[in-house]
Amino acid sequence: MLVLAASARIFILAFFIITTLGKQQTRKPRVICALKKDNICVNWAVYGVGKMSQSELTAVEDDCQQKCKDKGQACEAKVVSVDTWNYRCVPFCKREECREAFSGKVEL
């Protein structure tokens, strides 16, 4: 009787683990606006990057470039993890700031 009860518990636990893992694997890639300023999204969290096609990633980047351009800023992408990227708008640096930031490096 005890063996049967223990087996049932193990079976139920295994079922929940498999179900949970299955849900994680079937999640669709998504783009979430992480920060809004002046009713414009200026920071995006992109989840499921590993499952996105190159055209989907390009579309997200193009959208970021356009929205940031409208604000007079540049789009910056940052890899948070293998499957998550963040996009955000950053101000263009002035010539002096760029020189300080890239000091010691060859300017193109």
Short mmCIF file of N, CA and C in Angstrom, two decimals:
data_model
loop_
_atom_site.label_atom_id
_atom_site.label_comp_id
_atom_site.label_asym_id
_atom_site.label_seq_id
_atom_site.Cartn_x
_atom_site.Cartn_y
_atom_site.Cartn_z
N MET A 1 0.82 -1.20 0.00
CA MET A 1 0.00 0.00 0.00
C MET A 1 0.87 1.26 0.00
N LEU A 2 1.91 1.26 0.84
CA LEU A 2 2.81 2.40 0.89
C LEU A 2 3.55 2.59 -0.44
N VAL A 3 3.94 1.49 -1.03
CA VAL A 3 4.65 1.55 -2.31
C VAL A 3 3.74 2.14 -3.39
N LEU A 4 2.49 1.74 -3.38
CA LEU A 4 1.53 2.26 -4.35
C LEU A 4 1.31 3.76 -4.17
N ALA A 5 1.20 4.22 -2.93
CA ALA A 5 1.01 5.65 -2.65
C ALA A 5 2.24 6.44 -3.07
N ALA A 6 3.43 5.91 -2.79
CA ALA A 6 4.67 6.59 -3.18
C ALA A 6 4.79 6.65 -4.70
N SER A 7 4.41 5.58 -5.37
CA SER A 7 4.46 5.56 -6.84
C SER A 7 3.50 6.59 -7.43
N ALA A 8 2.33 6.71 -6.83
CA ALA A 8 1.35 7.67 -7.31
C ALA A 8 1.87 9.10 -7.14
N ARG A 9 2.52 9.36 -6.01
CA ARG A 9 3.08 10.70 -5.78
C ARG A 9 4.18 11.02 -6.78
N ILE A 10 5.04 10.06 -7.04
CA ILE A 10 6.12 10.25 -8.01
C ILE A 10 5.54 10.50 -9.40
N PHE A 11 4.51 9.74 -9.75
CA PHE A 11 3.87 9.91 -11.06
C PHE A 11 3.27 11.31 -11.19
N ILE A 12 2.59 11.78 -10.15
CA ILE A 12 1.97 13.11 -10.18
C ILE A 12 3.04 14.19 -10.27
N LEU A 13 4.11 14.04 -9.50
CA LEU A 13 5.21 15.01 -9.53
C LEU A 13 5.86 15.05 -10.92
N ALA A 14 6.09 13.88 -11.50
CA ALA A 14 6.69 13.80 -12.84
C ALA A 14 5.77 14.46 -13.87
N PHE A 15 4.48 14.25 -13.73
CA PHE A 15 3.51 14.85 -14.65
C PHE A 15 3.59 16.38 -14.61
N PHE A 16 3.63 16.95 -13.39
CA PHE A 16 3.71 18.40 -13.27
C PHE A 16 5.02 18.95 -13.82
N ILE A 17 6.11 18.25 -13.59
CA ILE A 17 7.41 18.70 -14.11
C ILE A 17 7.40 18.70 -15.63
N ILE A 18 6.92 17.62 -16.22
CA ILE A 18 6.88 17.52 -17.69
C ILE A 18 5.95 18.57 -18.27
N THR A 19 4.80 18.78 -17.63
CA THR A 19 3.85 19.79 -18.10
C THR A 19 4.47 21.19 -18.05
N THR A 20 5.16 21.50 -16.95
CA THR A 20 5.79 22.80 -16.80
C THR A 20 6.88 23.00 -17.84
N LEU A 21 7.71 22.00 -18.05
CA LEU A 21 8.77 22.10 -19.06
C LEU A 21 8.18 22.26 -20.45
N GLY A 22 7.11 21.56 -20.72
CA GLY A 22 6.45 21.66 -22.02
C GLY A 22 5.93 23.06 -22.27
N LYS A 23 5.38 23.70 -21.24
CA LYS A 23 4.87 25.06 -21.39
C LYS A 23 6.00 26.03 -21.65
N GLN A 24 7.15 25.84 -20.99
CA GLN A 24 8.28 26.74 -21.21
C GLN A 24 8.82 26.62 -22.63
N GLN A 25 8.83 25.42 -23.16
CA GLN A 25 9.37 25.21 -24.49
C GLN A 25 8.43 25.73 -25.58
N THR A 26 7.14 25.77 -25.31
CA THR A 26 6.19 26.19 -26.34
C THR A 26 5.88 27.69 -26.27
N ARG A 27 6.50 28.41 -25.34
CA ARG A 27 6.27 29.85 -25.26
C ARG A 27 6.70 30.51 -26.56
N LYS A 28 5.89 31.40 -27.03
CA LYS A 28 6.21 32.11 -28.26
C LYS A 28 7.11 33.31 -27.93
N PRO A 29 8.00 33.65 -28.85
CA PRO A 29 8.80 34.85 -28.64
C PRO A 29 7.89 36.06 -28.50
N ARG A 30 8.30 37.02 -27.68
CA ARG A 30 7.46 38.20 -27.51
C ARG A 30 8.31 39.43 -27.21
N VAL A 31 7.78 40.55 -27.56
CA VAL A 31 8.42 41.83 -27.31
C VAL A 31 7.55 42.59 -26.33
N ILE A 32 8.13 43.03 -25.24
CA ILE A 32 7.38 43.75 -24.21
C ILE A 32 7.98 45.14 -24.02
N CYS A 33 7.14 46.13 -23.98
CA CYS A 33 7.61 47.48 -23.70
C CYS A 33 7.92 47.57 -22.21
N ALA A 34 9.20 47.76 -21.89
CA ALA A 34 9.62 47.78 -20.49
C ALA A 34 9.56 49.19 -19.90
N LEU A 35 9.67 50.21 -20.74
CA LEU A 35 9.66 51.58 -20.24
C LEU A 35 9.06 52.52 -21.27
N LYS A 36 8.10 53.32 -20.84
CA LYS A 36 7.48 54.32 -21.72
C LYS A 36 7.79 55.71 -21.20
N LYS A 37 8.11 56.61 -22.14
CA LYS A 37 8.29 58.03 -21.80
C LYS A 37 7.57 58.83 -22.86
N ASP A 38 6.80 59.80 -22.42
CA ASP A 38 6.04 60.65 -23.36
C ASP A 38 5.20 59.81 -24.31
N ASN A 39 4.58 58.77 -23.79
CA ASN A 39 3.74 57.85 -24.57
C ASN A 39 4.48 57.13 -25.69
N ILE A 40 5.81 57.11 -25.62
CA ILE A 40 6.61 56.38 -26.61
C ILE A 40 7.42 55.33 -25.87
N CYS A 41 7.43 54.13 -26.40
CA CYS A 41 8.21 53.06 -25.79
C CYS A 41 9.69 53.32 -26.06
N VAL A 42 10.48 53.40 -25.00
CA VAL A 42 11.91 53.68 -25.17
C VAL A 42 12.80 52.55 -24.67
N ASN A 43 12.20 51.48 -24.20
CA ASN A 43 12.99 50.34 -23.73
C ASN A 43 12.17 49.08 -23.94
N TRP A 44 12.70 48.15 -24.74
CA TRP A 44 11.99 46.92 -25.05
C TRP A 44 12.72 45.73 -24.46
N ALA A 45 11.98 44.79 -23.91
CA ALA A 45 12.54 43.50 -23.50
C ALA A 45 12.05 42.48 -24.52
N VAL A 46 12.97 41.78 -25.15
CA VAL A 46 12.64 40.81 -26.18
C VAL A 46 12.97 39.42 -25.65
N TYR A 47 11.93 38.62 -25.44
CA TYR A 47 12.10 37.27 -24.90
C TYR A 47 11.93 36.25 -26.02
N GLY A 48 12.65 35.15 -25.93
CA GLY A 48 12.53 34.09 -26.93
C GLY A 48 13.35 34.37 -28.17
N VAL A 49 14.46 35.08 -28.00
CA VAL A 49 15.31 35.46 -29.13
C VAL A 49 15.78 34.23 -29.90
N GLY A 50 16.09 33.17 -29.17
CA GLY A 50 16.59 31.95 -29.81
C GLY A 50 15.60 31.33 -30.78
N LYS A 51 14.31 31.62 -30.60
CA LYS A 51 13.27 31.04 -31.47
C LYS A 51 12.83 32.00 -32.56
N MET A 52 13.35 33.23 -32.53
CA MET A 52 12.94 34.23 -33.52
C MET A 52 13.76 34.08 -34.79
N SER A 53 13.11 34.31 -35.90
CA SER A 53 13.82 34.28 -37.18
C SER A 53 14.61 35.57 -37.34
N GLN A 54 15.55 35.57 -38.27
CA GLN A 54 16.35 36.77 -38.50
C GLN A 54 15.47 37.94 -38.93
N SER A 55 14.43 37.66 -39.71
CA SER A 55 13.54 38.74 -40.16
C SER A 55 12.76 39.34 -38.98
N GLU A 56 12.38 38.51 -38.00
CA GLU A 56 11.68 39.03 -36.81
C GLU A 56 12.61 39.91 -35.99
N LEU A 57 13.86 39.47 -35.81
CA LEU A 57 14.83 40.27 -35.07
C LEU A 57 15.11 41.59 -35.79
N THR A 58 15.22 41.53 -37.10
CA THR A 58 15.45 42.75 -37.89
C THR A 58 14.28 43.70 -37.75
N ALA A 59 13.06 43.18 -37.72
CA ALA A 59 11.87 44.02 -37.56
C ALA A 59 11.88 44.73 -36.21
N VAL A 60 12.27 44.02 -35.15
CA VAL A 60 12.35 44.63 -33.82
C VAL A 60 13.41 45.74 -33.82
N GLU A 61 14.56 45.45 -34.42
CA GLU A 61 15.63 46.44 -34.48
C GLU A 61 15.22 47.66 -35.31
N ASP A 62 14.57 47.43 -36.44
CA ASP A 62 14.10 48.54 -37.28
C ASP A 62 13.09 49.40 -36.55
N ASP A 63 12.19 48.76 -35.79
CA ASP A 63 11.20 49.48 -35.01
C ASP A 63 11.89 50.35 -33.96
N CYS A 64 12.89 49.77 -33.31
CA CYS A 64 13.65 50.51 -32.30
C CYS A 64 14.36 51.70 -32.94
N GLN A 65 15.01 51.46 -34.09
CA GLN A 65 15.72 52.55 -34.78
C GLN A 65 14.77 53.69 -35.12
N GLN A 66 13.59 53.35 -35.62
CA GLN A 66 12.63 54.39 -36.03
C GLN A 66 12.11 55.17 -34.83
N LYS A 67 11.71 54.46 -33.77
CA LYS A 67 11.17 55.14 -32.59
C LYS A 67 12.22 56.03 -31.94
N CYS A 68 13.46 55.54 -31.88
CA CYS A 68 14.53 56.33 -31.27
C CYS A 68 14.88 57.52 -32.16
N LYS A 69 14.85 57.31 -33.46
CA LYS A 69 15.14 58.40 -34.40
C LYS A 69 14.12 59.52 -34.22
N ASP A 70 12.85 59.15 -33.99
CA ASP A 70 11.80 60.14 -33.75
C ASP A 70 12.10 60.99 -32.52
N LYS A 71 12.84 60.42 -31.57
CA LYS A 71 13.22 61.14 -30.35
C LYS A 71 14.60 61.79 -30.48
N GLY A 72 15.24 61.62 -31.64
CA GLY A 72 16.58 62.18 -31.84
C GLY A 72 17.64 61.39 -31.10
N GLN A 73 17.41 60.09 -30.94
CA GLN A 73 18.36 59.24 -30.23
C GLN A 73 18.71 58.01 -31.07
N ALA A 74 19.65 57.24 -30.55
CA ALA A 74 20.09 56.02 -31.23
C ALA A 74 19.53 54.81 -30.50
N CYS A 75 19.38 53.72 -31.23
CA CYS A 75 18.91 52.46 -30.65
C CYS A 75 20.11 51.64 -30.20
N GLU A 76 20.01 51.08 -29.01
CA GLU A 76 21.09 50.25 -28.47
C GLU A 76 20.51 48.88 -28.10
N ALA A 77 21.18 47.83 -28.51
CA ALA A 77 20.76 46.46 -28.16
C ALA A 77 21.74 45.90 -27.15
N LYS A 78 21.22 45.23 -26.14
CA LYS A 78 22.06 44.63 -25.11
C LYS A 78 21.60 43.20 -24.89
N VAL A 79 22.54 42.25 -24.93
CA VAL A 79 22.22 40.85 -24.69
C VAL A 79 22.16 40.63 -23.18
N VAL A 80 20.97 40.29 -22.68
CA VAL A 80 20.78 40.05 -21.25
C VAL A 80 21.09 38.60 -20.93
N SER A 81 20.61 37.70 -21.78
CA SER A 81 20.91 36.28 -21.66
C SER A 81 20.83 35.69 -23.06
N VAL A 82 21.06 34.40 -23.16
CA VAL A 82 21.04 33.75 -24.46
C VAL A 82 19.71 33.98 -25.17
N ASP A 83 18.64 34.03 -24.41
CA ASP A 83 17.30 34.11 -25.01
C ASP A 83 16.59 35.45 -24.81
N THR A 84 17.27 36.41 -24.18
CA THR A 84 16.63 37.69 -23.89
C THR A 84 17.55 38.85 -24.28
N TRP A 85 17.01 39.77 -25.05
CA TRP A 85 17.73 40.99 -25.42
C TRP A 85 16.93 42.19 -24.98
N ASN A 86 17.61 43.28 -24.68
CA ASN A 86 16.95 44.55 -24.38
C ASN A 86 17.33 45.56 -25.45
N TYR A 87 16.36 46.32 -25.88
CA TYR A 87 16.60 47.42 -26.81
C TYR A 87 16.19 48.69 -26.09
N ARG A 88 16.97 49.77 -26.26
CA ARG A 88 16.60 51.03 -25.64
C ARG A 88 17.13 52.20 -26.46
N CYS A 89 16.54 53.36 -26.20
CA CYS A 89 16.98 54.58 -26.86
C CYS A 89 18.03 55.25 -25.99
N VAL A 90 19.13 55.67 -26.63
CA VAL A 90 20.20 56.37 -25.92
C VAL A 90 20.54 57.64 -26.70
N PRO A 91 20.89 58.70 -25.98
CA PRO A 91 21.24 59.95 -26.68
C PRO A 91 22.50 59.74 -27.52
N PHE A 92 22.57 60.43 -28.66
CA PHE A 92 23.80 60.42 -29.46
C PHE A 92 24.88 61.12 -28.64
N CYS A 93 26.09 60.59 -28.67
CA CYS A 93 27.15 61.25 -27.91
C CYS A 93 27.72 62.41 -28.72
N LYS A 94 28.17 63.43 -27.98
CA LYS A 94 28.82 64.56 -28.62
C LYS A 94 30.24 64.14 -28.96
N ARG A 95 30.87 64.86 -29.84
CA ARG A 95 32.21 64.51 -30.31
C ARG A 95 33.18 64.31 -29.14
N GLU A 96 33.15 65.20 -28.14
CA GLU A 96 34.06 65.09 -27.00
C GLU A 96 33.77 63.83 -26.19
N GLU A 97 32.48 63.55 -25.98
CA GLU A 97 32.09 62.36 -25.22
C GLU A 97 32.56 61.10 -25.93
N CYS A 98 32.41 61.08 -27.25
CA CYS A 98 32.83 59.91 -28.02
C CYS A 98 34.34 59.73 -27.92
N ARG A 99 35.06 60.84 -27.99
CA ARG A 99 36.52 60.77 -27.92
C ARG A 99 36.95 60.20 -26.57
N GLU A 100 36.28 60.63 -25.49
CA GLU A 100 36.61 60.11 -24.16
C GLU A 100 36.24 58.64 -24.04
N ALA A 101 35.09 58.28 -24.56
CA ALA A 101 34.61 56.90 -24.45
C ALA A 101 35.50 55.94 -25.22
N PHE A 102 36.02 56.39 -26.36
CA PHE A 102 36.81 55.50 -27.20
C PHE A 102 38.29 55.83 -27.18
N SER A 103 38.74 56.53 -26.14
CA SER A 103 40.16 56.90 -26.08
C SER A 103 41.02 55.63 -26.07
N GLY A 104 42.07 55.69 -26.86
CA GLY A 104 42.95 54.53 -26.97
C GLY A 104 42.55 53.62 -28.10
N LYS A 105 41.40 53.83 -28.69
CA LYS A 105 40.95 53.00 -29.80
C LYS A 105 41.04 53.80 -31.10
N VAL A 106 41.21 53.13 -32.17
CA VAL A 106 41.30 53.79 -33.47
C VAL A 106 39.91 54.22 -33.90
N GLU A 107 39.75 55.48 -34.24
CA GLU A 107 38.46 55.98 -34.72
C GLU A 107 38.34 55.71 -36.20
N LEU A 108 37.18 55.31 -36.63
CA LEU A 108 36.95 55.04 -38.06
C LEU A 108 36.51 56.29 -38.77
#
